Coordinates of C-alpha atoms and ligand atoms in Angstrom, one line a residue:
M1 CA 0.0 0.0 0.0
K2 CA 1.4 3.3 -1.1
D3 CA 1.1 6.2 1.4
K4 CA -1.2 8.9 0.1
F5 CA 0.0 12.5 -0.3
Y6 CA -2.7 15.1 -0.8
L7 CA -1.2 18.4 -2.0
T8 CA -3.0 21.6 -3.0
S9 CA -2.2 24.9 -4.5
A10 CA -4.2 28.0 -3.8
I11 CA -7.1 28.5 -6.2
A12 CA -6.4 31.5 -8.4
Y13 CA -8.9 34.3 -8.7
T14 CA -10.6 34.5 -12.0
S15 CA -10.4 38.3 -12.1
A16 CA -7.7 38.4 -14.7
K17 CA -5.2 36.3 -16.6
P18 CA -2.6 35.0 -14.1
H19 CA 0.9 36.5 -14.3
I20 CA 4.2 34.8 -13.8
G21 CA 3.9 35.2 -10.0
N22 CA 0.7 33.1 -9.8
T23 CA 2.3 30.7 -12.3
Y24 CA 5.3 30.2 -10.0
E25 CA 3.1 28.6 -7.4
I26 CA 1.7 26.0 -9.8
V27 CA 5.2 25.1 -11.0
L28 CA 6.4 24.8 -7.4
C29 CA 3.4 22.5 -6.5
D30 CA 4.0 20.5 -9.6
A31 CA 7.7 19.8 -8.8
I32 CA 6.7 18.6 -5.3
A33 CA 3.9 16.4 -6.7
R34 CA 6.2 14.9 -9.3
Y35 CA 8.9 14.3 -6.8
K36 CA 6.5 12.6 -4.3
R37 CA 5.2 10.4 -7.1
F38 CA 8.7 9.5 -8.0
K39 CA 9.3 8.6 -4.3
G40 CA 6.4 6.2 -4.5
Y41 CA 3.6 8.1 -2.9
D42 CA 0.0 7.9 -4.1
V43 CA -0.2 11.7 -4.9
Y44 CA -3.4 13.6 -5.2
F45 CA -2.6 17.2 -6.5
Q46 CA -5.5 19.6 -6.6
T47 CA -5.6 23.1 -8.1
G48 CA -8.3 25.3 -9.6
T49 CA -10.0 28.7 -9.6
D50 CA -11.7 30.9 -7.1
E51 CA -14.6 32.5 -9.0
H52 CA -16.9 34.5 -6.7
G53 CA -16.8 37.9 -5.1
E54 CA -17.4 41.6 -5.7
K55 CA -14.3 42.2 -7.7
I56 CA -15.2 39.6 -10.3
E57 CA -18.8 40.9 -10.4
I58 CA -17.4 44.4 -11.2
K59 CA -15.0 43.1 -13.8
A60 CA -17.7 41.1 -15.6
K61 CA -19.9 44.3 -15.7
E62 CA -17.0 46.2 -17.2
A63 CA -16.6 43.6 -19.8
G64 CA -20.3 43.7 -20.5
I65 CA -20.9 40.0 -19.9
E66 CA -22.5 37.9 -17.2
P67 CA -20.2 36.9 -14.3
Q68 CA -20.6 33.2 -15.2
E69 CA -19.4 33.8 -18.7
F70 CA -16.6 36.0 -17.4
V71 CA -15.3 33.4 -15.0
D72 CA -15.7 30.6 -17.6
N73 CA -13.3 32.5 -19.9
V74 CA -10.7 33.3 -17.2
S75 CA -10.8 29.9 -15.6
N76 CA -10.2 28.4 -19.0
E77 CA -7.3 30.8 -19.6
I78 CA -5.8 29.8 -16.2
K79 CA -6.2 26.1 -16.9
T80 CA -4.5 26.6 -20.3
I81 CA -1.5 28.2 -18.7
W82 CA -1.3 25.5 -16.0
D83 CA -1.3 22.9 -18.8
L84 CA 1.3 24.8 -20.8
M85 CA 3.6 24.8 -17.7
G86 CA 3.2 21.0 -17.6
A87 CA 1.3 21.0 -14.2
S88 CA 0.4 17.4 -13.5
Y89 CA -2.6 18.1 -11.3
D90 CA -5.1 15.4 -10.6
K91 CA -8.1 17.7 -10.3
F92 CA -8.8 21.2 -11.5
V93 CA -11.7 22.6 -9.3
R94 CA -13.9 25.6 -9.7
T95 CA -15.9 27.3 -7.0
T96 CA -18.8 27.8 -9.4
D97 CA -19.2 24.1 -9.6
K98 CA -22.7 23.2 -8.4
K99 CA -21.6 20.4 -6.2
H100 CA -19.1 22.7 -4.4
E101 CA -21.8 25.3 -4.0
K102 CA -24.2 22.9 -2.4
I103 CA -21.7 21.5 0.1
V104 CA -20.6 25.0 1.0
Q105 CA -24.2 25.8 1.9
K106 CA -24.4 22.7 4.0
I107 CA -21.1 23.6 5.7
F108 CA -22.5 27.1 6.5
K109 CA -25.8 25.5 7.8
K110 CA -23.9 23.1 10.0
M111 CA -21.8 26.0 11.5
Y112 CA -25.0 28.1 11.9
D113 CA -26.9 25.2 13.6
K114 CA -24.2 24.8 16.2
D115 CA -24.2 28.5 16.8
D116 CA -20.7 29.1 15.4
I117 CA -22.3 31.5 13.0
Y118 CA -24.6 34.4 14.2
L119 CA -26.2 37.5 12.7
G120 CA -24.4 40.8 13.5
K121 CA -23.5 44.1 12.0
Y122 CA -20.3 44.8 10.2
E123 CA -18.5 48.1 10.2
G124 CA -15.1 48.4 8.9
W125 CA -12.7 49.4 6.2
Y126 CA -13.0 47.4 3.0
C127 CA -10.5 46.8 0.2
I128 CA -12.3 45.8 -3.0
P129 CA -9.4 44.2 -4.8
C130 CA -8.5 42.1 -1.8
E131 CA -12.1 41.5 -0.9
S132 CA -11.2 42.0 2.7
F133 CA -12.4 44.0 5.6
F134 CA -9.9 45.5 8.0
T135 CA -10.2 47.2 11.4
E136 CA -8.8 50.7 11.8
T137 CA -5.7 49.4 13.6
Q138 CA -4.9 46.9 10.8
L139 CA -4.7 49.6 8.1
V140 CA -1.2 50.8 7.2
D141 CA -1.1 54.6 6.7
G142 CA -4.9 54.4 6.2
K143 CA -4.5 52.0 3.3
C144 CA -5.0 48.3 2.8
P145 CA -2.3 46.4 4.7
D146 CA -2.1 43.7 2.0
C147 CA -2.0 45.7 -1.3
G148 CA -1.5 49.3 -0.2
R149 CA -4.6 50.6 -2.0
D150 CA -7.4 52.8 -0.8
V151 CA -10.0 51.3 1.4
E152 CA -13.6 52.4 1.9
K153 CA -15.8 52.5 5.1
K154 CA -18.6 50.1 5.0
S155 CA -21.4 49.0 7.3
E156 CA -23.8 46.1 6.7
D157 CA -25.8 43.3 8.3
A158 CA -23.7 40.3 8.2
Y159 CA -23.3 36.8 9.6
F160 CA -20.2 36.2 11.7
F161 CA -18.2 33.1 12.5
R162 CA -17.0 32.8 16.1
L163 CA -13.3 32.8 15.4
S164 CA -12.7 34.0 18.9
K165 CA -14.1 30.7 20.3
Y166 CA -11.3 28.8 18.7
Q167 CA -8.4 31.1 19.5
D168 CA -6.9 29.1 22.4
R169 CA -7.3 25.8 20.6
L170 CA -5.6 27.3 17.6
V171 CA -2.6 28.6 19.6
E172 CA -2.3 25.2 21.3
Y173 CA -2.4 23.4 18.0
I174 CA 0.2 25.6 16.3
E175 CA 2.6 25.3 19.3
S176 CA 2.3 21.6 19.6
H177 CA 2.6 20.9 15.9
P178 CA 6.0 22.5 14.9
D179 CA 5.5 21.5 11.2
F180 CA 2.1 23.0 10.8
I181 CA 3.2 26.4 9.5
K182 CA 6.3 26.6 7.4
P183 CA 8.7 28.3 7.0
E184 CA 9.4 29.0 10.7
S185 CA 9.4 32.8 10.3
R186 CA 5.8 32.7 9.0
K187 CA 4.7 30.7 12.1
N188 CA 6.1 33.3 14.5
E189 CA 4.5 36.1 12.4
M190 CA 1.1 34.4 12.6
L191 CA 1.3 33.7 16.3
N192 CA 2.7 36.9 17.5
N193 CA 1.2 39.5 15.1
F194 CA -2.2 38.0 14.4
I195 CA -3.4 35.3 16.8
K196 CA -2.1 36.2 20.2
P197 CA -3.2 39.8 20.1
G198 CA -6.8 38.5 19.8
L199 CA -9.0 37.1 17.1
Q200 CA -12.1 39.0 16.2
D201 CA -15.1 37.1 14.9
L202 CA -15.1 36.9 11.2
C203 CA -17.7 38.2 8.8
V204 CA -18.7 35.4 6.6
T205 CA -21.5 36.9 4.4
R206 CA -22.1 40.0 2.3
S207 CA -25.3 41.6 1.2
S208 CA -23.8 44.4 -0.9
F209 CA -23.3 42.3 -4.0
D210 CA -24.8 39.1 -5.6
W211 CA -22.0 37.1 -7.2
G212 CA -21.5 34.4 -4.6
I213 CA -23.0 31.3 -3.1
K214 CA -26.4 32.1 -1.6
C215 CA -26.5 32.0 2.2
P216 CA -28.7 29.1 3.1
V217 CA -30.3 30.8 6.1
D218 CA -30.9 34.3 4.6
D219 CA -31.2 34.8 0.9
K220 CA -30.3 38.5 1.0
H221 CA -26.7 37.4 1.7
V222 CA -24.0 35.6 -0.2
I223 CA -21.3 33.6 1.5
Y224 CA -18.1 35.5 2.0
V225 CA -15.5 34.4 -0.5
W226 CA -12.9 32.9 1.9
L227 CA -15.4 30.5 3.4
D228 CA -16.3 29.5 -0.1
A229 CA -12.7 29.4 -1.3
L230 CA -11.0 27.6 1.6
T231 CA -13.6 24.8 1.7
N232 CA -12.6 23.8 -1.9
Y233 CA -10.0 21.6 -0.3
I234 CA -12.6 19.4 1.2
T235 CA -15.7 19.8 -0.9
N236 CA -13.9 18.5 -4.0
I237 CA -12.7 15.3 -2.4
G238 CA -16.1 14.2 -1.3
Y239 CA -16.7 15.9 2.0
D240 CA -20.4 16.1 2.9
P241 CA -21.5 17.1 6.5
D242 CA -24.4 14.6 6.2
S243 CA -22.6 11.5 4.9
N244 CA -19.4 9.6 5.1
N245 CA -17.3 9.5 2.0
E246 CA -14.5 7.0 1.3
E247 CA -12.4 9.2 -0.9
F248 CA -12.6 12.0 1.7
N249 CA -11.6 9.6 4.5
K250 CA -8.6 8.5 2.5
L251 CA -7.3 11.9 1.5
W252 CA -8.1 14.2 4.4
P253 CA -6.3 15.7 6.2
A254 CA -4.2 17.3 3.4
D255 CA -0.5 16.7 3.7
I256 CA 0.3 20.1 2.5
H257 CA -1.4 23.3 1.3
I258 CA 1.0 25.5 -0.7
V259 CA 0.1 29.1 -0.7
G260 CA 1.7 32.5 -1.2
K261 CA 2.9 34.5 1.8
D262 CA 0.0 37.0 1.4
I263 CA -2.7 34.4 2.1
I264 CA -0.9 32.2 4.7
R265 CA -3.0 34.1 7.3
F266 CA -6.3 32.8 5.9
H267 CA -4.9 29.3 5.8
T268 CA -3.5 29.2 9.3
I269 CA -6.2 31.1 11.1
Y270 CA -9.6 31.0 9.4
W271 CA -9.1 27.6 7.8
P272 CA -8.1 25.7 11.0
C273 CA -11.0 27.3 12.9
F274 CA -13.5 26.4 10.2
L275 CA -12.2 22.8 10.3
M276 CA -12.4 22.7 14.1
S277 CA -16.0 23.9 13.9
L278 CA -16.7 21.0 11.5
D279 CA -14.9 18.6 13.9
L280 CA -12.4 17.7 11.2
P281 CA -8.7 17.2 11.6
L282 CA -6.4 20.0 10.5
P283 CA -4.0 19.9 7.5
K284 CA -0.6 18.6 8.3
Q285 CA 1.2 21.6 6.9
V286 CA 0.7 25.0 5.3
F287 CA 3.7 26.2 3.4
G288 CA 3.8 29.9 2.7
H289 CA 6.1 30.5 -0.3
P290 CA 7.8 33.8 -1.0
W291 CA 6.9 36.0 -3.9
L292 CA 8.4 36.4 -7.3
V293 CA 9.1 40.0 -7.9
V294 CA 9.9 41.9 -11.1
E295 CA 11.6 45.1 -12.0
G296 CA 9.4 48.1 -11.1
G297 CA 7.8 46.4 -8.0
K298 CA 4.3 44.8 -7.9
M299 CA 3.2 43.8 -11.4
S300 CA 0.4 45.9 -12.8
K301 CA -1.0 46.6 -16.2
S302 CA -0.7 50.4 -15.6
K303 CA 3.0 50.1 -14.9
G304 CA 3.4 47.9 -17.9
N305 CA 5.7 45.5 -16.0
V306 CA 3.4 42.4 -16.0
I307 CA 5.2 39.3 -17.2
Y308 CA 3.1 36.4 -18.5
A309 CA 4.2 32.8 -18.4
D310 CA 3.0 32.0 -21.9
D311 CA 5.1 34.8 -23.5
L312 CA 8.2 33.4 -21.8
V313 CA 7.4 29.8 -22.7
N314 CA 6.8 30.8 -26.4
K315 CA 10.2 32.4 -26.5
Y316 CA 12.4 30.2 -24.3
G317 CA 10.5 26.9 -23.9
V318 CA 8.6 25.5 -20.9
D319 CA 11.6 23.9 -19.1
A320 CA 13.8 27.0 -19.3
V321 CA 11.0 28.9 -17.5
R322 CA 10.3 26.1 -15.0
Y323 CA 14.1 25.8 -14.3
Y324 CA 14.3 29.5 -13.6
L325 CA 11.3 29.6 -11.3
L326 CA 12.3 26.5 -9.4
H327 CA 16.0 27.2 -9.2
E328 CA 16.1 31.0 -8.7
I329 CA 13.2 31.8 -6.3
P330 CA 14.6 31.1 -2.8
F331 CA 12.5 29.1 -0.4
A332 CA 12.0 31.8 2.2
S333 CA 12.7 35.1 0.7
D334 CA 11.4 36.8 -2.5
G335 CA 13.1 36.1 -5.8
M336 CA 13.6 38.4 -8.8
L337 CA 12.8 37.6 -12.4
T338 CA 14.3 39.6 -15.2
I339 CA 14.9 38.6 -18.8
D340 CA 18.6 39.2 -18.4
L341 CA 18.8 36.8 -15.5
L342 CA 16.7 34.2 -17.2
E343 CA 18.8 34.3 -20.3
E344 CA 22.0 34.1 -18.3
R345 CA 20.7 31.0 -16.5
I346 CA 19.7 29.3 -19.7
N347 CA 23.2 29.8 -21.1
S348 CA 25.2 29.0 -18.0
D349 CA 23.3 26.1 -16.6
L350 CA 21.0 24.6 -19.2
V351 CA 23.2 25.0 -22.3
N352 CA 26.7 24.9 -20.8
V353 CA 26.3 22.3 -18.1
L354 CA 23.3 20.0 -19.1
G355 CA 23.0 20.5 -22.8
N356 CA 26.7 20.2 -23.4
L357 CA 27.2 17.1 -21.4
V358 CA 24.4 15.2 -23.1
N359 CA 25.4 16.4 -26.6
R360 CA 29.1 15.7 -26.2
T361 CA 28.5 12.3 -24.8
I362 CA 26.0 11.1 -27.4
T363 CA 28.1 12.5 -30.2
M364 CA 31.2 10.7 -29.1
I365 CA 29.3 7.4 -28.8
H366 CA 28.1 7.7 -32.4
K367 CA 31.6 8.7 -33.5
Y368 CA 33.5 5.9 -31.7
F369 CA 31.0 3.1 -31.3
D370 CA 28.1 3.7 -33.8
G371 CA 25.9 4.5 -30.9
Q372 CA 26.4 1.4 -28.9
V373 CA 28.2 0.9 -25.5
S374 CA 27.8 -1.7 -22.8
L375 CA 28.1 -2.1 -19.1
S376 CA 31.6 -1.2 -17.8
K377 CA 33.9 -4.2 -17.0
E378 CA 36.4 -2.4 -14.9
Y379 CA 36.2 0.7 -12.7
D380 CA 39.2 2.7 -11.7
E381 CA 39.5 5.4 -8.9
I382 CA 38.2 8.2 -11.0
D383 CA 35.1 6.2 -12.0
K384 CA 34.4 5.3 -8.4
D385 CA 34.5 8.9 -7.5
L386 CA 32.0 9.7 -10.2
I387 CA 29.8 6.8 -9.2
D388 CA 29.9 7.8 -5.5
T389 CA 28.8 11.3 -6.4
I390 CA 25.9 9.8 -8.3
K391 CA 25.0 7.5 -5.4
D392 CA 25.0 10.3 -2.8
M393 CA 22.6 12.4 -4.9
D394 CA 19.5 10.6 -3.6
S395 CA 19.9 11.3 0.1
K396 CA 21.1 14.9 -0.6
I397 CA 18.1 15.7 -2.7
E398 CA 15.7 14.1 -0.2
D399 CA 17.2 16.2 2.6
K400 CA 16.5 19.4 0.7
M401 CA 13.1 18.3 -0.7
K402 CA 12.0 17.5 2.9
N403 CA 12.2 21.2 3.6
L404 CA 10.9 22.2 0.1
E405 CA 14.2 23.7 -0.8
I406 CA 13.7 23.0 -4.5
G407 CA 16.5 25.2 -5.8
K408 CA 19.0 23.4 -3.7
S409 CA 17.7 20.0 -4.8
I410 CA 18.2 21.0 -8.4
D411 CA 21.7 22.1 -7.4
E412 CA 22.5 18.6 -6.3
V413 CA 21.6 17.2 -9.7
F414 CA 23.7 19.9 -11.4
E415 CA 26.6 19.1 -9.1
V416 CA 26.6 15.6 -10.6
L417 CA 26.3 17.0 -14.1
R418 CA 29.2 19.3 -13.5
R419 CA 31.2 16.4 -12.1
S420 CA 30.4 14.4 -15.2
N421 CA 31.6 17.2 -17.5
K422 CA 34.8 17.3 -15.4
Y423 CA 35.1 13.5 -15.9
I424 CA 35.2 14.0 -19.6
D425 CA 38.1 16.4 -19.2
E426 CA 39.8 14.0 -16.9
T427 CA 39.4 10.8 -19.0
M428 CA 39.8 12.5 -22.4
P429 CA 37.8 10.1 -24.5
W430 CA 39.2 11.7 -27.8
S431 CA 42.7 10.6 -26.7
L432 CA 41.6 7.1 -25.7
A433 CA 40.0 6.8 -29.2
K434 CA 43.4 7.2 -30.8
D435 CA 44.7 4.0 -29.2
E436 CA 43.1 0.7 -30.4
T437 CA 44.2 -1.0 -27.1
K438 CA 42.1 1.5 -25.1
K439 CA 38.9 0.6 -26.8
D440 CA 37.5 -1.2 -23.7
R441 CA 38.4 1.7 -21.5
L442 CA 36.7 4.1 -23.9
N443 CA 33.6 2.0 -23.8
D444 CA 33.6 2.1 -20.0
V445 CA 34.1 5.9 -19.8
L446 CA 31.3 6.6 -22.2
Y447 CA 29.0 4.0 -20.5
N448 CA 29.7 5.6 -17.1
L449 CA 28.8 9.0 -18.6
L450 CA 25.5 7.6 -20.0
E451 CA 24.5 6.2 -16.7
S452 CA 25.3 9.4 -15.0
I453 CA 23.2 11.3 -17.5
R454 CA 20.3 8.8 -17.3
I455 CA 20.1 8.9 -13.5
C456 CA 20.3 12.7 -13.5
A457 CA 17.5 12.8 -16.0
V458 CA 15.4 10.6 -13.7
Y459 CA 15.8 13.1 -10.9
L460 CA 15.3 16.1 -13.3
E461 CA 11.9 14.7 -14.3
S462 CA 10.4 16.4 -11.2
F463 CA 11.7 19.8 -12.2
I464 CA 12.1 19.9 -16.0
P465 CA 10.0 16.9 -17.2
T466 CA 10.0 17.6 -20.9
T467 CA 13.8 17.8 -21.0
A468 CA 14.1 14.7 -18.9
K469 CA 11.9 12.8 -21.3
D470 CA 13.9 14.1 -24.2
I471 CA 17.2 13.0 -22.7
L472 CA 15.9 9.5 -22.0
S473 CA 14.6 9.3 -25.5
Q474 CA 18.0 10.4 -26.9
L475 CA 19.5 7.7 -24.7
N476 CA 16.9 5.3 -26.1
T477 CA 16.0 3.9 -22.7
L478 CA 12.9 3.7 -20.6
D479 CA 14.8 2.5 -17.5
K480 CA 14.1 4.9 -14.6
S481 CA 16.0 3.0 -12.0
T482 CA 18.4 5.2 -10.0
E483 CA 20.7 2.3 -9.6
F484 CA 24.1 2.8 -11.4
G485 CA 24.6 0.0 -13.9
S486 CA 20.9 -0.8 -14.3
V487 CA 21.0 -0.5 -18.1
K488 CA 23.3 -3.1 -19.5
E489 CA 23.5 -2.1 -23.2
Y490 CA 22.9 1.3 -24.8
N491 CA 22.1 1.9 -28.4
V492 CA 21.6 5.7 -28.3
N493 CA 19.6 7.8 -30.8
E494 CA 20.9 10.8 -32.6
A495 CA 22.0 13.7 -30.4
K496 CA 19.6 16.7 -30.5
I497 CA 20.2 20.1 -29.0
L498 CA 18.3 20.4 -25.7
F499 CA 18.5 24.2 -25.2
Q500 CA 19.5 26.9 -27.7
R501 CA 22.2 29.3 -26.6
I502 CA 20.8 32.8 -26.3
D503 CA 22.9 35.3 -28.2
K504 CA 22.6 38.6 -26.3
N505 CA 23.7 40.5 -29.4
K506 CA 20.9 39.2 -31.5
Ligands
LIG601 N1 -8.1 33.2 -4.6 C1 -7.1 33.4 -3.6 C2 -6.7 32.1 -3.0 C3 -7.7 31.2 -2.3 S1 -7.0 29.7 -1.8 C4 -8.3 29.0 -1.0 C5 -5.9 34.1 -4.2 N2 -5.8 34.1 -5.5 S2 -4.7 34.8 -6.3 O1 -5.0 34.6 -7.7 O2 -4.6 36.2 -5.9 O3 -3.4 34.2 -5.9 C6 -3.1 32.8 -6.2 C7 -1.8 32.4 -5.6 O4 -0.8 33.1 -6.2 C8 -1.7 32.8 -4.1 O5 -1.1 31.8 -3.3 C9 -0.8 34.0 -4.1 O6 0.0 34.2 -3.0 C10 0.1 33.7 -5.3 N3 0.8 34.8 -5.9 C11 0.2 36.0 -6.3 N4 1.2 36.8 -6.8 C12 2.4 36.2 -6.6 C13 3.8 36.5 -6.9 N5 4.1 37.7 -7.4 N6 4.7 35.6 -6.6 C14 4.4 34.4 -6.1 N7 3.1 34.0 -5.8 C15 2.1 34.9 -6.0 O7 -5.1 34.6 -3.4

C-alpha cells in the first residue's frame, strides 16, 4: 500500500489572466507532486479557480458580460496556462461548480446550527481588490495592509463566524505541531502578530453584491469568498457534512497546502478554525512560499511590468521557464525575475552544463561506437569517485526536498552534471580513441557518462519533465532506476540540441 500524499495549490482568482507570479506557485506545487510520485507516494494534487466575489462581479460588468461567462473564460485561460507549464494536477476545481456550492451551503448551515455563526453588524474598512475587511488598527497609513490601495468605510448586516471561540485551541495546535506552519518565520509572524493579540469574529456573508453562493439561512446574503474558497480543499474530495465518504476519508487531512505568503494568514487562522467547527482534523502543513518580484515592483498593467508565463514559454520553452522559477526563487525570501537573469541561467546552466554534457557524450558514442556501448567491465578510482557522487545524490536531494528547498535540490543534480563534465576532461575520450588497445576503456568511460546522464534525467523529471523525457529518448531507454549499472546495453539515438544558446547580441 502506497502512502497517500494530498497536496493543494491556492485556487487562483478568475479576475484576470494569471501573471508569472501566480504561475510560479503551480510550478512549485507540480515539482513537489512529481517528486513525491517518484518517491512512491500515491499523490493527489488539486488546483483550480476561485470565482466568486465583488471584484469579479465588477470586472464582468465592465466587460459587458454575465459573471458566469466571465469566470468561464478566465478559468479556461488559467487552466490553459497551468497545462502549458506541464502542471500534473489530478483535479482542477472551480468554486462555481454546483456540487461545491451545495456543500458550502451545507457547511454554512452546520456551523450556523451549532451557533458558530450568528447575525451581527459589520462596520469596517473594506478593500475591494483584496475582498477583505480591516479594522482601523490593521490599516497601514490608512491604506489596505495587503495591497496598499485605498479602502472604503462600509457597514452592513452580516453573519459572523465565532473565530474568537477557537483562539486558544488554535494557539495550542500551532505550538504543539511544529511543522504545521512553514517556514518557521511565518509561524512566528502568525502567532505573535495575528493570533495572540486576539482574534475577532469573522464576517462570513455579504449583502452588498450578488455574485456568490447564496447564504442558506438568509437569501439577502451571499457567502463571503474565503469560506467559499478555503472549503474547496474538502468539498472536492467528497466531504459532505451529512454523509461519510471513502475518498474523503482516504485523502483528508491534506498533507500540504502550498500558498503565497500573502494568504498564509487565511490558511493558518480561518481555515483551521472552520475545520475545528466542523470537527475535522487540520491539514498537516501549510507552506507559505515567497513572492516572485519583477523590476518596477508589484506587477500591474498600468506600470506595464506584467510578465506572463505563456510569453516566456513561447520564447524560451517551458523547461527554461520552469528551471528558472524553481531554481532561482529562494524558499523563504522573495526572488527576482528579469529577462537578463533568465537568459543568463539558460546559457550558463541549461546550455553549458546540461546540454553540453548530453550532446558531447552522445556525439562521441556515435563517432567511436556507432551509438552502442555496454556495461563497464572495470572501474578505476576516477570512475568510483563519479559513481559515489551519483549514489550520494538521492539522500542529498531528499534532505533538501523535505524542507521544500527546491532550488538546492536542483543544485544537487547539477553538481553531478558538472562532475560528469569534469570526468570527460579527466578521462579525455578523444585521446583514448586514438589507441586501439584502449577501446574497452573508452567504452567504459562513455558508459559511465551515459549512466550518470540517465540517472540525473530521472531526478530532473520532477523539475524539467519535458527535457528529462527528451534526454531519456536520446539515450533510447525507458529505464528509470536510479541504480548505477541498471542499463546493460545502450544503443543511443541521434544527439539533438536540448537548449538553444541565447545570443545577447541578436
Ligand atoms: N483566490 C485566492 C486564494 C484562495 S485559496 C483558498 C488568491 N488568489 S490569487 O489569484 O490572488 O493568488 C493565487 C496564488 O498566487 C496565491 O497563493 C498568491 O499568494 C500567489 N501569488 C500571487 N502573486 C504572486 C507573486 N508575485 N509571486 C508568487 N506568488 C504569488 O489569493
